[in-house]
């Protein structure tokens, strides 16, 4: 890989998207950001880590309280004081995602990174899905979740992720044309999914007719 | 490739999906079916080739006339006599697609093949898209279409393909979860797109945890 590349990964719950992203970053020798974004957001903002964990990938709601933030805290967040807490969390993560992309090649999971970085020409946006049966198998075997609740849990998380994405991006989560590459990981497994994404990234790197978008 | 495999390709107009499918079939050494389906449908049904060309990938409409078919013609089509012509064309192509899949590995472009073959466990369903600017570039340079009408033509064909798919499958064209692999061909070009699909197909072939769907 010769060019700078930011790979964003959106993923259905239980599809193994996080692990695919992590392995891909390892193979390419570039940083990987998922829960790391929460730690960074907490450090930079002065908000507690617990707030970011609770609000992570959740859309705004008028029922949510607004955090009364000390104006001296969280540099650069002037003008955010009256926003609902979710929106503040989104904006803080938004800034961090932009900073990380400016630093160089990396893999970023979730948090609308594809949309946040849409004006950059060096992004490859990936969506990972998987059939319900394969996701149930994965979350019961890997996460140790009970089989009784598995499907309901998956639907709950997917709905939350879709709401978050649709709310902040004004487009639709999981529409093929919003991404460069979408794949069903349950059919080929984690390692082959990494290889397919790598083949796409390398193809992009080699393609001379590549548009400057 | 050791296992039998049917690769279906849905594609946005101007994305190069047909060419990608043709090259992929060549690399894998398996038959390729696109316009060939029209010839076969005409031969098997007794309808004229011109009817299939005119009705190709067009959804039914109550305004369309019903062809008064001689009951002696088109074996196996009893019970189709009162259907609108588009539905007859769909059913004839439906039968041909099922016959081709029964014969062995192949690549089939368009015509809801992914949906028609949804009960088979040996299909890989691919969706090819591309940004509007890249598709305009392609259809003006490769198809020699005028730049003035290019975007309108693309939108017209995509709308027709989406209507056809949505009408006969009762699901949505271009939703990532309806396919195993979706890719933006404009970012990586035709040859790399072929390689990415091949990497997916080979990954599926090797994957021992592959579900029997």
mmCIF file of C-alpha atoms in Angstrom, chain B:
data_model
loop_
_atom_site.group_PDB
_atom_site.id
_atom_site.type_symbol
_atom_site.label_atom_id
_atom_site.label_comp_id
_atom_site.label_asym_id
_atom_site.label_seq_id
_atom_site.Cartn_x
_atom_site.Cartn_y
_atom_site.Cartn_z
ATOM 1 C CA UNK B 1 -12.648 -23.185 -7.258
ATOM 2 C CA UNK B 2 -13.804 -26.635 -6.237
ATOM 3 C CA UNK B 3 -17.497 -26.194 -5.485
ATOM 4 C CA UNK B 4 -20.374 -25.434 -7.786
ATOM 5 C CA UNK B 5 -21.040 -21.703 -7.792
ATOM 6 C CA UNK B 6 -23.687 -19.457 -9.315
ATOM 7 C CA UNK B 7 -22.666 -15.799 -9.296
ATOM 8 C CA UNK B 8 -25.516 -13.345 -9.856
ATOM 9 C CA UNK B 9 -24.692 -9.748 -10.706
ATOM 10 C CA UNK B 10 -27.062 -6.838 -10.185
ATOM 11 C CA UNK B 11 -25.672 -3.566 -11.467
ATOM 12 C CA UNK B 12 -26.315 0.146 -11.710
ATOM 13 C CA UNK B 13 -26.429 1.398 -15.281
ATOM 14 C CA UNK B 14 -22.951 2.470 -16.429
ATOM 15 C CA UNK B 15 -21.142 0.723 -13.567
ATOM 16 C CA UNK B 16 -19.477 -1.808 -15.883
ATOM 17 C CA UNK B 17 -21.292 -4.675 -14.127
ATOM 18 C CA UNK B 18 -21.821 -6.639 -17.353
ATOM 19 C CA UNK B 19 -18.155 -6.444 -18.317
ATOM 20 C CA UNK B 20 -17.060 -7.361 -14.787
ATOM 21 C CA UNK B 21 -19.352 -10.409 -14.918
ATOM 22 C CA UNK B 22 -18.050 -11.430 -18.331
ATOM 23 C CA UNK B 23 -14.396 -11.135 -17.301
ATOM 24 C CA UNK B 24 -15.083 -12.964 -14.038
ATOM 25 C CA UNK B 25 -16.742 -15.842 -15.912
ATOM 26 C CA UNK B 26 -13.716 -15.972 -18.246
ATOM 27 C CA UNK B 27 -11.275 -16.117 -15.319
ATOM 28 C CA UNK B 28 -13.275 -18.840 -13.588
ATOM 29 C CA UNK B 29 -13.845 -20.727 -16.847
ATOM 30 C CA UNK B 30 -17.632 -20.847 -16.434
ATOM 31 C CA UNK B 31 -20.519 -19.729 -18.705
ATOM 32 C CA UNK B 32 -21.757 -16.139 -18.712
ATOM 33 C CA UNK B 33 -25.380 -15.143 -19.299
ATOM 34 C CA UNK B 34 -26.694 -11.643 -19.949
ATOM 35 C CA UNK B 35 -28.341 -10.934 -23.302
ATOM 36 C CA UNK B 36 -27.964 -14.678 -23.963
ATOM 37 C CA UNK B 37 -30.995 -15.083 -21.681
ATOM 38 C CA UNK B 38 -33.090 -13.187 -24.214
ATOM 39 C CA UNK B 39 -32.115 -15.494 -27.059
ATOM 40 C CA UNK B 40 -32.806 -18.571 -24.939
ATOM 41 C CA UNK B 41 -36.132 -17.200 -23.735
ATOM 42 C CA UNK B 42 -37.218 -16.469 -27.292
ATOM 43 C CA UNK B 43 -36.178 -19.920 -28.473
ATOM 44 C CA UNK B 44 -37.873 -21.778 -25.634
ATOM 45 C CA UNK B 45 -41.087 -19.779 -25.501
ATOM 46 C CA UNK B 46 -42.027 -19.279 -29.108
ATOM 47 C CA UNK B 47 -42.342 -15.508 -28.450
ATOM 48 C CA UNK B 48 -40.328 -13.267 -30.731
ATOM 49 C CA UNK B 49 -36.906 -12.058 -29.623
ATOM 50 C CA UNK B 50 -38.147 -8.506 -30.095
ATOM 51 C CA UNK B 51 -40.730 -8.951 -27.322
ATOM 52 C CA UNK B 52 -38.040 -10.020 -24.851
ATOM 53 C CA UNK B 53 -35.815 -7.120 -25.834
ATOM 54 C CA UNK B 54 -38.647 -4.657 -25.379
ATOM 55 C CA UNK B 55 -39.794 -6.132 -22.052
ATOM 56 C CA UNK B 56 -36.325 -6.907 -20.681
ATOM 57 C CA UNK B 57 -36.079 -5.908 -17.016
ATOM 58 C CA UNK B 58 -39.285 -3.902 -17.085
ATOM 59 C CA UNK B 59 -41.849 -4.219 -14.353
ATOM 60 C CA UNK B 60 -45.435 -5.121 -15.077
ATOM 61 C CA UNK B 61 -47.957 -2.386 -15.722
ATOM 62 C CA UNK B 62 -51.716 -2.622 -15.922
ATOM 63 C CA UNK B 63 -51.543 -0.534 -19.098
ATOM 64 C CA UNK B 64 -49.593 -3.172 -20.968
ATOM 65 C CA UNK B 65 -51.521 -5.386 -23.308
ATOM 66 C CA UNK B 66 -51.753 -9.102 -22.770
ATOM 67 C CA UNK B 67 -50.360 -11.175 -25.562
ATOM 68 C CA UNK B 68 -52.885 -13.632 -26.846
ATOM 69 C CA UNK B 69 -50.744 -16.703 -26.935
ATOM 70 C CA UNK B 70 -51.654 -19.783 -28.906
ATOM 71 C CA UNK B 71 -52.165 -22.435 -26.198
ATOM 72 C CA UNK B 72 -50.249 -24.929 -28.292
ATOM 73 C CA UNK B 73 -47.099 -22.817 -28.176
ATOM 74 C CA UNK B 74 -44.576 -22.357 -25.409
ATOM 75 C CA UNK B 75 -44.753 -25.675 -23.610
ATOM 76 C CA UNK B 76 -45.170 -25.550 -19.868
ATOM 77 C CA UNK B 77 -46.733 -22.132 -19.882
ATOM 78 C CA UNK B 78 -50.303 -23.277 -19.292
ATOM 79 C CA UNK B 79 -51.936 -21.002 -16.751
ATOM 80 C CA UNK B 80 -49.942 -17.997 -17.955
ATOM 81 C CA UNK B 81 -52.388 -17.101 -20.723
ATOM 82 C CA UNK B 82 -54.097 -14.224 -18.931
ATOM 83 C CA UNK B 83 -51.002 -12.654 -17.395
ATOM 84 C CA UNK B 84 -49.691 -9.281 -18.585
ATOM 85 C CA UNK B 85 -46.900 -9.685 -21.106
ATOM 86 C CA UNK B 86 -44.181 -8.502 -18.705
ATOM 87 C CA UNK B 87 -45.160 -11.150 -16.197
ATOM 88 C CA UNK B 88 -45.026 -13.835 -18.877
ATOM 89 C CA UNK B 89 -41.570 -12.645 -19.908
ATOM 90 C CA UNK B 90 -40.495 -12.676 -16.241
ATOM 91 C CA UNK B 91 -41.795 -16.222 -15.738
ATOM 92 C CA UNK B 92 -40.137 -17.524 -18.899
ATOM 93 C CA UNK B 93 -36.789 -15.978 -17.909
ATOM 94 C CA UNK B 94 -37.342 -17.260 -14.362
ATOM 95 C CA UNK B 95 -37.574 -20.845 -15.679
ATOM 96 C CA UNK B 96 -34.511 -20.416 -17.868
ATOM 97 C CA UNK B 97 -32.440 -18.994 -15.003
ATOM 98 C CA UNK B 98 -33.402 -21.975 -12.823
ATOM 99 C CA UNK B 99 -32.483 -24.409 -15.625
ATOM 100 C CA UNK B 100 -29.093 -22.738 -16.147
ATOM 101 C CA UNK B 101 -28.301 -22.855 -12.426
ATOM 102 C CA UNK B 102 -29.223 -26.546 -12.367
ATOM 103 C CA UNK B 103 -26.712 -27.192 -15.149
ATOM 104 C CA UNK B 104 -23.715 -25.963 -13.124
ATOM 105 C CA UNK B 105 -21.484 -23.001 -12.259
ATOM 106 C CA UNK B 106 -22.143 -19.766 -14.162
ATOM 107 C CA UNK B 107 -22.399 -15.961 -13.962
ATOM 108 C CA UNK B 108 -25.868 -14.449 -14.537
ATOM 109 C CA UNK B 109 -26.399 -10.700 -14.962
ATOM 110 C CA UNK B 110 -29.574 -8.921 -13.855
ATOM 111 C CA UNK B 111 -33.167 -10.172 -14.184
ATOM 112 C CA UNK B 112 -33.637 -10.761 -10.429
ATOM 113 C CA UNK B 113 -31.483 -13.915 -10.635
ATOM 114 C CA UNK B 114 -30.451 -13.489 -6.984
ATOM 115 C CA UNK B 115 -34.106 -13.611 -5.923
ATOM 116 C CA UNK B 116 -35.106 -16.350 -8.380
ATOM 117 C CA UNK B 117 -32.317 -18.594 -7.053
ATOM 118 C CA UNK B 118 -32.698 -17.604 -3.391
ATOM 119 C CA UNK B 119 -33.440 -21.172 -2.259
ATOM 120 C CA UNK B 120 -30.136 -22.501 -3.619
ATOM 121 C CA UNK B 121 -27.150 -22.778 -1.290
ATOM 122 C CA UNK B 122 -24.545 -22.272 -4.027
ATOM 123 C CA UNK B 123 -25.149 -18.640 -5.036
ATOM 124 C CA UNK B 124 -23.007 -15.571 -4.468
ATOM 125 C CA UNK B 125 -25.073 -12.434 -5.073
ATOM 126 C CA UNK B 126 -23.163 -9.326 -6.134
ATOM 127 C CA UNK B 127 -24.286 -5.713 -6.586
ATOM 128 C CA UNK B 128 -22.089 -3.338 -8.618
ATOM 129 C CA UNK B 129 -22.502 0.407 -8.224
ATOM 130 C CA UNK B 130 -20.460 3.447 -9.160
ATOM 131 C CA UNK B 131 -20.589 7.201 -8.531
ATOM 132 C CA UNK B 132 -22.641 9.236 -11.015
ATOM 133 C CA UNK B 133 -19.558 11.082 -12.343
ATOM 134 C CA UNK B 134 -17.765 7.800 -13.083
ATOM 135 C CA UNK B 135 -20.836 6.336 -14.747
ATOM 136 C CA UNK B 136 -21.267 9.409 -16.938
ATOM 137 C CA UNK B 137 -17.597 9.088 -17.905
ATOM 138 C CA UNK B 138 -18.098 5.425 -18.731
ATOM 139 C CA UNK B 139 -21.263 5.675 -20.814
ATOM 140 C CA UNK B 140 -20.002 8.649 -22.799
ATOM 141 C CA UNK B 141 -16.559 7.134 -23.440
ATOM 142 C CA UNK B 142 -17.462 3.458 -23.803
ATOM 143 C CA UNK B 143 -21.049 3.565 -25.087
ATOM 144 C CA UNK B 144 -20.499 6.821 -26.983
ATOM 145 C CA UNK B 145 -23.592 8.404 -25.451
ATOM 146 C CA UNK B 146 -24.003 12.186 -25.552
ATOM 147 C CA UNK B 147 -22.894 14.005 -22.422
ATOM 148 C CA UNK B 148 -26.050 16.141 -22.391
ATOM 149 C CA UNK B 149 -28.346 13.195 -21.811
ATOM 150 C CA UNK B 150 -26.004 10.936 -19.884
ATOM 151 C CA UNK B 151 -27.221 11.585 -16.339
ATOM 152 C CA UNK B 152 -30.885 11.438 -17.379
ATOM 153 C CA UNK B 153 -30.312 8.152 -19.244
ATOM 154 C CA UNK B 154 -28.554 6.646 -16.230
ATOM 155 C CA UNK B 155 -31.360 7.672 -13.916
ATOM 156 C CA UNK B 156 -33.969 6.277 -16.318
ATOM 157 C CA UNK B 157 -32.313 2.867 -16.561
ATOM 158 C CA UNK B 158 -31.632 2.646 -12.836
ATOM 159 C CA UNK B 159 -35.223 3.528 -12.060
ATOM 160 C CA UNK B 160 -36.419 0.849 -14.469
ATOM 161 C CA UNK B 161 -34.103 -1.778 -12.994
ATOM 162 C CA UNK B 162 -35.107 -0.842 -9.447
ATOM 163 C CA UNK B 163 -38.817 -0.972 -10.343
ATOM 164 C CA UNK B 164 -38.384 -4.355 -11.984
ATOM 165 C CA UNK B 165 -36.486 -5.762 -9.003
ATOM 166 C CA UNK B 166 -38.770 -4.271 -6.360
ATOM 167 C CA UNK B 167 -41.905 -5.378 -8.213
ATOM 168 C CA UNK B 168 -40.949 -9.026 -8.648
ATOM 169 C CA UNK B 169 -38.957 -9.605 -5.458
ATOM 170 C CA UNK B 170 -40.979 -7.546 -2.948
ATOM 171 C CA UNK B 171 -37.703 -6.289 -1.543
ATOM 172 C CA UNK B 172 -35.388 -3.379 -2.403
ATOM 173 C CA UNK B 173 -32.758 -3.112 -5.101
ATOM 174 C CA UNK B 174 -29.425 -1.909 -3.719
ATOM 175 C CA UNK B 175 -29.931 -2.687 -0.023
ATOM 176 C CA UNK B 176 -26.589 -4.135 1.099
ATOM 177 C CA UNK B 177 -28.130 -6.974 3.129
ATOM 178 C CA UNK B 178 -29.857 -8.364 -0.003
ATOM 179 C CA UNK B 179 -26.453 -9.251 -1.474
ATOM 180 C CA UNK B 180 -23.319 -11.092 -0.365
ATOM 181 C CA UNK B 181 -21.007 -8.475 -1.859
ATOM 182 C CA UNK B 182 -21.566 -4.913 -3.115
ATOM 183 C CA UNK B 183 -18.796 -2.846 -4.590
ATOM 184 C CA UNK B 184 -18.186 0.536 -6.153
ATOM 185 C CA UNK B 185 -16.382 -0.310 -9.397
ATOM 186 C CA UNK B 186 -15.507 3.296 -10.272
ATOM 187 C CA UNK B 187 -12.980 3.523 -7.442
ATOM 188 C CA UNK B 188 -10.936 0.462 -8.413
ATOM 189 C CA UNK B 189 -11.737 -0.194 -12.087
ATOM 190 C CA UNK B 190 -13.010 -3.280 -13.928
ATOM 191 C CA UNK B 191 -10.086 -5.674 -13.412
ATOM 192 C CA UNK B 192 -9.728 -5.078 -9.672
ATOM 193 C CA UNK B 193 -13.503 -5.495 -9.310
ATOM 194 C CA UNK B 194 -13.167 -8.930 -10.919
ATOM 195 C CA UNK B 195 -10.377 -9.776 -8.454
ATOM 196 C CA UNK B 196 -12.393 -8.624 -5.425
ATOM 197 C CA UNK B 197 -15.342 -10.830 -6.436
ATOM 198 C CA UNK B 198 -12.959 -13.707 -7.068
ATOM 199 C CA UNK B 199 -11.412 -13.222 -3.612
ATOM 200 C CA UNK B 200 -14.924 -13.403 -2.127
ATOM 201 C CA UNK B 201 -15.861 -16.535 -4.101
ATOM 202 C CA UNK B 202 -12.590 -18.252 -3.190
ATOM 203 C CA UNK B 203 -13.000 -17.250 0.444
ATOM 204 C CA UNK B 204 -16.449 -18.818 0.441
ATOM 205 C CA UNK B 205 -15.050 -21.937 -1.169
ATOM 206 C CA UNK B 206 -12.422 -22.315 1.545
ATOM 207 C CA UNK B 207 -14.581 -21.347 4.544
ATOM 208 C CA UNK B 208 -15.351 -24.415 6.604
ATOM 209 C CA UNK B 209 -17.825 -22.662 8.855
ATOM 210 C CA UNK B 210 -19.872 -21.752 5.781
ATOM 211 C CA UNK B 211 -23.579 -21.981 6.594
ATOM 212 C CA UNK B 212 -25.734 -24.318 4.497
ATOM 213 C CA UNK B 213 -28.161 -21.715 3.250
#
